[in-house]
């Protein structure tokens, strides 16, 4: 398959990008850029590489074994206690994690539309929930994929245009790729990595590649899709950070994601506000869709249920996750606080999923000749150690130790 054909085949990877570019990413990148300028751009470069490493494994697992990560996890343990303990752990973590993300996704997307229209975010939250549910209920994978690919394109245009209108300092941006840890930045470094390397995306990717490709002969196209999509997604996140870095004096605190776009008006006029708000809405909608879908794939796969998009139990899982997200618009509270909570949950979930993925990728019974080689295991091990550290740090933060 030639390069042009591979580019045309982009889809499952774009859904992964759509999932990690949510309001949480926009919020964290904006806060980071406003507070530390371009100094932490290197963190996003690392996040892109880490995401490619783990998502390539996940996609290879699904393409070769024709199983999702949930099914592979269930088959890894012979001991009933270990088997069901791991299943319950992942199902519970995925359920809580995706539900927490869903609340932030819908609130964030609604905030973007409220900025443009002036209509209450509560109304827009309900609308986003209804449209998301209708899209998923069709049970048509190609339709869902095309919708999300289109919205990723909208995000790319919106955030890249916003960054260009602001006019970043290209010299300072280049220096930002050199690793350094400014005082007080460790929490945001954790957040930037946590918003890009997302645990439930590993379940989503292993399942959705099976909808597009038929087997290991198409592994090249699958990898191209993964690499290009993740790089595009990471570039969008860098554009958000750059926009905030150029728009605000160093040390500025941002606490309201809905007003982020409004605060750009004095520098770039209404166009920056419009583009940024559209991008924020697209980020919320795409992540609301993929979080629901990922939660359904993970839960159904781990429990041995049918993972067909039209299956009743599969639909019931994404329906519950979506309902939790829509309910959040009535509860109230700060979207930023909800999104931060979701990042903490992801920080705890990700190490568990990454370890299970590494174990599965070394199973000859499952993958035969396509098991991890030395390079893949070393890279995967490095990423896993880092995300384990992030998970421990998040857990210590929750219990108030740090």
Short mmCIF file of N, CA, C and O in Angstrom, two decimals, residues 138-239:
data_model
loop_
_atom_site.label_atom_id
_atom_site.label_comp_id
_atom_site.label_asym_id
_atom_site.label_seq_id
_atom_site.Cartn_x
_atom_site.Cartn_y
_atom_site.Cartn_z
N UNK A 138 -26.66 4.75 16.29
CA UNK A 138 -26.76 4.28 14.91
C UNK A 138 -26.07 2.92 14.75
O UNK A 138 -26.45 2.13 13.88
N UNK A 139 -25.04 2.67 15.60
CA UNK A 139 -24.31 1.42 15.50
C UNK A 139 -23.47 1.30 14.25
O UNK A 139 -22.97 0.22 13.93
N UNK A 140 -23.27 2.40 13.54
CA UNK A 140 -22.51 2.39 12.29
C UNK A 140 -21.10 2.94 12.53
O UNK A 140 -20.91 4.15 12.69
N UNK A 141 -20.14 2.02 12.57
CA UNK A 141 -18.77 2.43 12.88
C UNK A 141 -18.24 3.46 11.90
O UNK A 141 -17.62 4.46 12.30
N UNK A 142 -18.45 3.25 10.61
CA UNK A 142 -17.89 4.18 9.61
C UNK A 142 -18.45 5.58 9.79
O UNK A 142 -17.72 6.57 9.62
N UNK A 143 -19.72 5.69 10.12
CA UNK A 143 -20.32 7.00 10.33
C UNK A 143 -19.70 7.68 11.53
O UNK A 143 -19.35 8.88 11.49
N UNK A 144 -19.53 6.93 12.63
CA UNK A 144 -18.91 7.48 13.84
C UNK A 144 -17.48 7.92 13.55
O UNK A 144 -17.05 9.02 13.93
N UNK A 145 -16.73 7.06 12.86
CA UNK A 145 -15.34 7.37 12.54
C UNK A 145 -15.24 8.63 11.69
O UNK A 145 -14.43 9.52 11.96
N UNK A 146 -16.05 8.72 10.65
CA UNK A 146 -15.99 9.89 9.76
C UNK A 146 -16.35 11.18 10.50
O UNK A 146 -15.74 12.22 10.27
N UNK A 147 -17.34 11.09 11.37
CA UNK A 147 -17.72 12.28 12.14
C UNK A 147 -16.57 12.76 13.02
O UNK A 147 -16.28 13.95 13.10
N UNK A 148 -15.89 11.82 13.65
CA UNK A 148 -14.80 12.18 14.55
C UNK A 148 -13.57 12.66 13.78
O UNK A 148 -12.89 13.60 14.21
N UNK A 149 -13.28 12.04 12.64
CA UNK A 149 -12.17 12.50 11.81
C UNK A 149 -12.43 13.94 11.35
O UNK A 149 -11.53 14.79 11.36
N UNK A 150 -13.67 14.22 10.97
CA UNK A 150 -14.01 15.59 10.56
C UNK A 150 -13.85 16.59 11.68
O UNK A 150 -13.35 17.70 11.47
N UNK A 151 -14.24 16.21 12.90
CA UNK A 151 -14.11 17.11 14.03
C UNK A 151 -12.65 17.31 14.44
O UNK A 151 -12.27 18.38 14.91
N UNK A 152 -11.82 16.27 14.26
CA UNK A 152 -10.39 16.46 14.51
C UNK A 152 -9.82 17.49 13.55
O UNK A 152 -9.00 18.34 13.93
N UNK A 153 -10.27 17.43 12.29
CA UNK A 153 -9.84 18.43 11.31
C UNK A 153 -10.28 19.83 11.73
O UNK A 153 -9.51 20.80 11.61
N UNK A 154 -11.49 19.94 12.25
CA UNK A 154 -11.99 21.24 12.73
C UNK A 154 -11.14 21.74 13.89
O UNK A 154 -10.77 22.92 13.96
N UNK A 155 -10.80 20.83 14.82
CA UNK A 155 -9.95 21.23 15.94
C UNK A 155 -8.59 21.70 15.46
O UNK A 155 -8.05 22.70 15.94
N UNK A 156 -8.02 20.96 14.50
CA UNK A 156 -6.71 21.33 13.99
C UNK A 156 -6.73 22.73 13.40
O UNK A 156 -5.87 23.57 13.70
N UNK A 157 -7.74 23.00 12.58
CA UNK A 157 -7.85 24.32 11.97
C UNK A 157 -8.09 25.39 13.03
O UNK A 157 -7.44 26.44 13.05
N UNK A 158 -9.01 25.13 13.95
CA UNK A 158 -9.38 26.12 14.96
C UNK A 158 -8.21 26.51 15.85
O UNK A 158 -7.90 27.70 16.01
N UNK A 159 -7.53 25.52 16.42
CA UNK A 159 -6.47 25.82 17.37
C UNK A 159 -5.19 26.31 16.68
O UNK A 159 -4.48 27.17 17.21
N UNK A 160 -4.90 25.77 15.49
CA UNK A 160 -3.71 26.23 14.78
C UNK A 160 -3.90 27.67 14.29
O UNK A 160 -2.96 28.48 14.33
N UNK A 161 -5.11 28.00 13.83
CA UNK A 161 -5.38 29.38 13.40
C UNK A 161 -5.31 30.32 14.61
O UNK A 161 -4.77 31.43 14.51
N UNK A 162 -5.83 29.89 15.75
CA UNK A 162 -5.75 30.71 16.96
C UNK A 162 -4.30 31.01 17.31
O UNK A 162 -3.92 32.13 17.62
N UNK A 163 -3.45 29.97 17.24
CA UNK A 163 -2.03 30.14 17.56
C UNK A 163 -1.37 31.09 16.57
O UNK A 163 -0.56 31.95 16.95
N UNK A 164 -1.72 30.96 15.29
CA UNK A 164 -1.12 31.82 14.27
C UNK A 164 -1.56 33.28 14.45
O UNK A 164 -0.77 34.21 14.29
N UNK A 165 -2.85 33.48 14.79
CA UNK A 165 -3.35 34.85 14.98
C UNK A 165 -2.68 35.53 16.17
O UNK A 165 -2.43 36.73 16.14
N UNK A 166 -2.38 34.77 17.19
CA UNK A 166 -1.72 35.32 18.38
C UNK A 166 -0.29 35.74 18.07
O UNK A 166 0.21 36.73 18.57
N UNK A 167 0.39 34.96 17.21
CA UNK A 167 1.76 35.28 16.85
C UNK A 167 2.77 34.86 17.91
O UNK A 167 3.27 35.69 18.68
N UNK A 168 3.10 33.57 17.99
CA UNK A 168 4.03 33.08 19.02
C UNK A 168 5.46 33.51 18.78
O UNK A 168 5.85 33.85 17.66
N UNK A 169 6.26 33.47 19.84
CA UNK A 169 7.69 33.72 19.76
C UNK A 169 8.36 32.41 19.33
O UNK A 169 8.53 31.50 20.13
N UNK A 170 8.73 32.31 18.06
CA UNK A 170 9.24 31.05 17.52
C UNK A 170 10.57 30.65 18.16
O UNK A 170 10.83 29.45 18.35
N UNK A 171 11.39 31.62 18.51
CA UNK A 171 12.65 31.30 19.19
C UNK A 171 12.41 30.68 20.54
O UNK A 171 13.02 29.65 20.88
N UNK A 172 11.50 31.28 21.32
CA UNK A 172 11.18 30.74 22.64
C UNK A 172 10.51 29.38 22.52
O UNK A 172 10.73 28.48 23.35
N UNK A 173 9.72 29.21 21.46
CA UNK A 173 9.06 27.92 21.24
C UNK A 173 10.10 26.83 20.98
O UNK A 173 9.99 25.72 21.51
N UNK A 174 11.09 27.12 20.18
CA UNK A 174 12.15 26.15 19.89
C UNK A 174 12.91 25.76 21.17
O UNK A 174 13.20 24.58 21.40
N UNK A 175 13.19 26.75 22.01
CA UNK A 175 13.89 26.48 23.27
C UNK A 175 13.03 25.60 24.18
O UNK A 175 13.54 24.81 24.98
N UNK A 176 11.71 25.72 24.05
CA UNK A 176 10.80 24.95 24.89
C UNK A 176 10.88 23.45 24.68
O UNK A 176 10.40 22.68 25.52
N UNK A 177 11.50 23.01 23.58
CA UNK A 177 11.65 21.57 23.35
C UNK A 177 12.83 20.99 24.13
O UNK A 177 13.03 19.78 24.13
N UNK A 178 13.62 21.86 24.77
CA UNK A 178 14.73 21.40 25.60
C UNK A 178 14.19 21.12 27.00
O UNK A 178 13.65 22.02 27.65
N UNK A 179 14.33 19.88 27.50
CA UNK A 179 13.73 19.53 28.80
C UNK A 179 14.28 20.35 29.97
O UNK A 179 15.49 20.52 30.12
N UNK A 180 13.37 20.88 30.76
CA UNK A 180 13.71 21.55 32.01
C UNK A 180 12.45 21.56 32.86
O UNK A 180 11.33 21.47 32.35
N UNK A 181 12.65 21.65 34.17
CA UNK A 181 11.51 21.60 35.10
C UNK A 181 11.52 22.87 35.95
O UNK A 181 12.19 22.93 36.99
N UNK A 182 10.79 23.91 35.53
CA UNK A 182 10.72 25.13 36.34
C UNK A 182 10.10 24.84 37.70
O UNK A 182 9.31 23.90 37.86
N UNK A 183 10.44 25.65 38.66
CA UNK A 183 9.90 25.48 40.01
C UNK A 183 8.37 25.56 39.99
O UNK A 183 7.80 26.47 39.40
N UNK A 184 7.74 24.59 40.62
CA UNK A 184 6.29 24.58 40.71
C UNK A 184 5.59 24.00 39.49
O UNK A 184 4.36 24.06 39.40
N UNK A 185 6.35 23.40 38.56
CA UNK A 185 5.75 22.94 37.30
C UNK A 185 5.47 21.44 37.28
O UNK A 185 4.85 20.95 36.33
N UNK A 186 5.91 20.70 38.29
CA UNK A 186 5.82 19.24 38.25
C UNK A 186 4.37 18.76 38.14
O UNK A 186 4.08 17.80 37.42
N UNK A 187 3.46 19.44 38.82
CA UNK A 187 2.06 19.04 38.77
C UNK A 187 1.51 19.18 37.34
O UNK A 187 0.78 18.31 36.85
N UNK A 188 1.89 20.26 36.65
CA UNK A 188 1.40 20.47 35.29
C UNK A 188 2.08 19.52 34.30
O UNK A 188 1.47 19.11 33.31
N UNK A 189 3.33 19.17 34.57
CA UNK A 189 3.98 18.16 33.74
C UNK A 189 3.20 16.85 33.82
O UNK A 189 2.93 16.19 32.82
N UNK A 190 2.83 16.49 35.06
CA UNK A 190 2.02 15.30 35.27
C UNK A 190 0.70 15.40 34.50
O UNK A 190 0.26 14.45 33.85
N UNK A 191 0.09 16.57 34.56
CA UNK A 191 -1.19 16.77 33.89
C UNK A 191 -1.09 16.69 32.38
O UNK A 191 -1.95 16.10 31.72
N UNK A 192 -0.05 17.30 31.81
CA UNK A 192 0.11 17.28 30.35
C UNK A 192 0.29 15.86 29.83
O UNK A 192 -0.28 15.49 28.80
N UNK A 193 1.10 15.07 30.53
CA UNK A 193 1.28 13.68 30.12
C UNK A 193 -0.01 12.90 30.32
O UNK A 193 -0.42 12.11 29.46
N UNK A 194 -0.69 13.16 31.44
CA UNK A 194 -1.93 12.45 31.75
C UNK A 194 -3.07 12.75 30.80
O UNK A 194 -3.95 11.91 30.60
N UNK A 195 -3.06 13.93 30.18
CA UNK A 195 -4.13 14.26 29.24
C UNK A 195 -3.88 13.70 27.85
O UNK A 195 -4.78 13.67 27.02
N UNK A 196 -2.66 13.26 27.59
CA UNK A 196 -2.30 12.74 26.27
C UNK A 196 -2.23 11.22 26.25
O UNK A 196 -2.74 10.56 25.34
N UNK A 197 -1.58 10.65 27.27
CA UNK A 197 -1.46 9.19 27.36
C UNK A 197 -2.64 8.71 28.21
O UNK A 197 -2.56 8.67 29.43
N UNK A 198 -3.72 8.35 27.56
CA UNK A 198 -4.99 8.06 28.26
C UNK A 198 -5.25 6.56 28.28
O UNK A 198 -5.26 5.90 27.23
N UNK A 199 -5.49 6.01 29.47
CA UNK A 199 -5.66 4.57 29.63
C UNK A 199 -6.77 3.98 28.80
O UNK A 199 -6.61 2.93 28.17
N UNK A 200 -7.93 4.63 28.77
CA UNK A 200 -9.05 3.99 28.07
C UNK A 200 -8.86 4.00 26.56
O UNK A 200 -9.50 3.24 25.83
N UNK A 201 -7.95 4.84 26.05
CA UNK A 201 -7.67 4.82 24.62
C UNK A 201 -7.06 3.50 24.16
O UNK A 201 -7.18 3.11 23.00
N UNK A 202 -6.36 2.82 25.08
CA UNK A 202 -5.75 1.54 24.73
C UNK A 202 -6.83 0.49 24.46
O UNK A 202 -6.67 -0.37 23.60
N UNK A 203 -7.93 0.55 25.19
CA UNK A 203 -9.07 -0.33 24.93
C UNK A 203 -9.76 0.05 23.63
O UNK A 203 -10.12 -0.81 22.81
N UNK A 204 -9.95 1.35 23.43
CA UNK A 204 -10.63 1.84 22.23
C UNK A 204 -9.88 1.43 20.97
O UNK A 204 -10.47 0.92 20.01
N UNK A 205 -8.56 1.62 20.97
CA UNK A 205 -7.77 1.39 19.77
C UNK A 205 -7.71 -0.10 19.40
O UNK A 205 -7.81 -0.46 18.22
N UNK A 206 -7.53 -0.95 20.41
CA UNK A 206 -7.45 -2.39 20.13
C UNK A 206 -8.74 -2.91 19.49
O UNK A 206 -8.72 -3.87 18.71
N UNK A 207 -9.84 -2.27 19.81
CA UNK A 207 -11.13 -2.70 19.26
C UNK A 207 -11.44 -2.05 17.92
O UNK A 207 -11.91 -2.72 16.99
N UNK A 208 -11.17 -0.74 17.79
CA UNK A 208 -11.63 -0.09 16.55
C UNK A 208 -10.77 -0.42 15.33
O UNK A 208 -11.23 -0.29 14.20
N UNK A 209 -9.51 -0.88 15.53
CA UNK A 209 -8.73 -1.28 14.35
C UNK A 209 -9.34 -2.51 13.68
O UNK A 209 -9.18 -2.72 12.47
N UNK A 210 -10.07 -3.32 14.46
CA UNK A 210 -10.69 -4.51 13.90
C UNK A 210 -11.85 -4.16 12.97
O UNK A 210 -12.23 -4.94 12.09
N UNK A 211 -12.41 -2.96 13.18
CA UNK A 211 -13.49 -2.50 12.31
C UNK A 211 -12.96 -2.03 10.95
O UNK A 211 -13.68 -2.06 9.96
N UNK A 212 -11.69 -1.61 10.92
CA UNK A 212 -11.13 -1.06 9.69
C UNK A 212 -10.28 -2.06 8.91
O UNK A 212 -10.34 -2.11 7.69
N UNK A 213 -9.46 -2.86 9.63
CA UNK A 213 -8.52 -3.75 8.94
C UNK A 213 -8.78 -5.20 9.32
O UNK A 213 -9.27 -5.50 10.41
N UNK A 214 -8.37 -6.11 8.41
CA UNK A 214 -8.75 -7.52 8.57
C UNK A 214 -7.68 -8.39 9.19
O UNK A 214 -7.97 -9.51 9.61
N UNK A 215 -6.41 -7.95 9.26
CA UNK A 215 -5.39 -8.81 9.82
C UNK A 215 -4.01 -8.21 9.78
O UNK A 215 -3.82 -7.06 9.35
N UNK A 216 -3.00 -8.97 10.20
CA UNK A 216 -1.63 -8.45 10.31
C UNK A 216 -1.00 -8.01 9.00
O UNK A 216 -0.03 -7.27 9.00
N UNK A 217 -1.54 -8.47 7.86
CA UNK A 217 -1.00 -8.01 6.57
C UNK A 217 -1.16 -6.51 6.40
O UNK A 217 -0.45 -5.90 5.59
N UNK A 218 -2.09 -5.91 7.14
CA UNK A 218 -2.34 -4.47 7.03
C UNK A 218 -1.73 -3.69 8.20
O UNK A 218 -2.13 -2.57 8.49
N UNK A 219 -0.74 -4.30 8.86
CA UNK A 219 -0.11 -3.67 10.01
C UNK A 219 0.59 -2.36 9.64
O UNK A 219 0.61 -1.41 10.42
N UNK A 220 1.15 -2.29 8.42
CA UNK A 220 1.81 -1.07 7.97
C UNK A 220 0.86 0.11 7.91
O UNK A 220 1.18 1.21 8.38
N UNK A 221 -0.30 -0.11 7.33
CA UNK A 221 -1.30 0.96 7.25
C UNK A 221 -1.77 1.35 8.63
O UNK A 221 -2.00 2.54 8.92
N UNK A 222 -1.92 0.37 9.50
CA UNK A 222 -2.36 0.62 10.87
C UNK A 222 -1.35 1.50 11.60
O UNK A 222 -1.72 2.44 12.30
N UNK A 223 -0.06 1.18 11.45
CA UNK A 223 0.97 1.97 12.12
C UNK A 223 1.04 3.39 11.57
O UNK A 223 1.23 4.35 12.33
N UNK A 224 0.90 3.53 10.25
CA UNK A 224 0.90 4.87 9.66
C UNK A 224 -0.24 5.70 10.23
O UNK A 224 -0.06 6.87 10.58
N UNK A 225 -1.40 5.09 10.30
CA UNK A 225 -2.58 5.75 10.87
C UNK A 225 -2.31 6.21 12.31
O UNK A 225 -2.60 7.35 12.68
N UNK A 226 -1.70 5.33 13.10
CA UNK A 226 -1.42 5.64 14.50
C UNK A 226 -0.44 6.79 14.64
O UNK A 226 -0.69 7.77 15.36
N UNK A 227 0.68 6.69 13.94
CA UNK A 227 1.75 7.69 14.07
C UNK A 227 1.27 9.07 13.60
O UNK A 227 1.43 10.08 14.31
N UNK A 228 0.68 9.13 12.42
CA UNK A 228 0.24 10.41 11.87
C UNK A 228 -0.84 11.03 12.75
O UNK A 228 -0.81 12.23 13.06
N UNK A 229 -1.81 10.23 13.17
CA UNK A 229 -2.92 10.76 13.97
C UNK A 229 -2.45 11.30 15.31
O UNK A 229 -2.88 12.38 15.74
N UNK A 230 -1.56 10.56 15.98
CA UNK A 230 -1.09 11.00 17.29
C UNK A 230 -0.24 12.27 17.16
O UNK A 230 -0.34 13.18 17.98
N UNK A 231 0.58 12.34 16.12
CA UNK A 231 1.38 13.55 15.90
C UNK A 231 0.48 14.76 15.64
O UNK A 231 0.72 15.85 16.17
N UNK A 232 -0.56 14.57 14.83
CA UNK A 232 -1.51 15.66 14.58
C UNK A 232 -2.18 16.08 15.89
O UNK A 232 -2.29 17.27 16.20
N UNK A 233 -2.62 15.10 16.67
CA UNK A 233 -3.25 15.41 17.95
C UNK A 233 -2.32 16.15 18.88
O UNK A 233 -2.71 17.13 19.53
N UNK A 234 -1.07 15.69 18.96
CA UNK A 234 -0.09 16.36 19.82
C UNK A 234 0.21 17.77 19.35
O UNK A 234 0.40 18.68 20.16
N UNK A 235 0.25 17.97 18.03
CA UNK A 235 0.50 19.31 17.48
C UNK A 235 -0.63 20.26 17.84
O UNK A 235 -0.40 21.44 18.13
N UNK A 236 -1.86 19.75 17.84
CA UNK A 236 -3.01 20.58 18.25
C UNK A 236 -2.84 21.02 19.70
O UNK A 236 -3.07 22.19 20.04
N UNK A 237 -2.43 20.09 20.56
CA UNK A 237 -2.22 20.43 21.97
C UNK A 237 -1.12 21.47 22.13
O UNK A 237 -1.24 22.42 22.92
N UNK A 238 -0.04 21.31 21.38
CA UNK A 238 1.04 22.31 21.42
C UNK A 238 0.52 23.67 20.98
O UNK A 238 0.88 24.71 21.55
N UNK A 239 -0.37 23.69 19.97
CA UNK A 239 -0.94 24.96 19.50
C UNK A 239 -1.74 25.65 20.61
O UNK A 239 -1.70 26.88 20.74
#
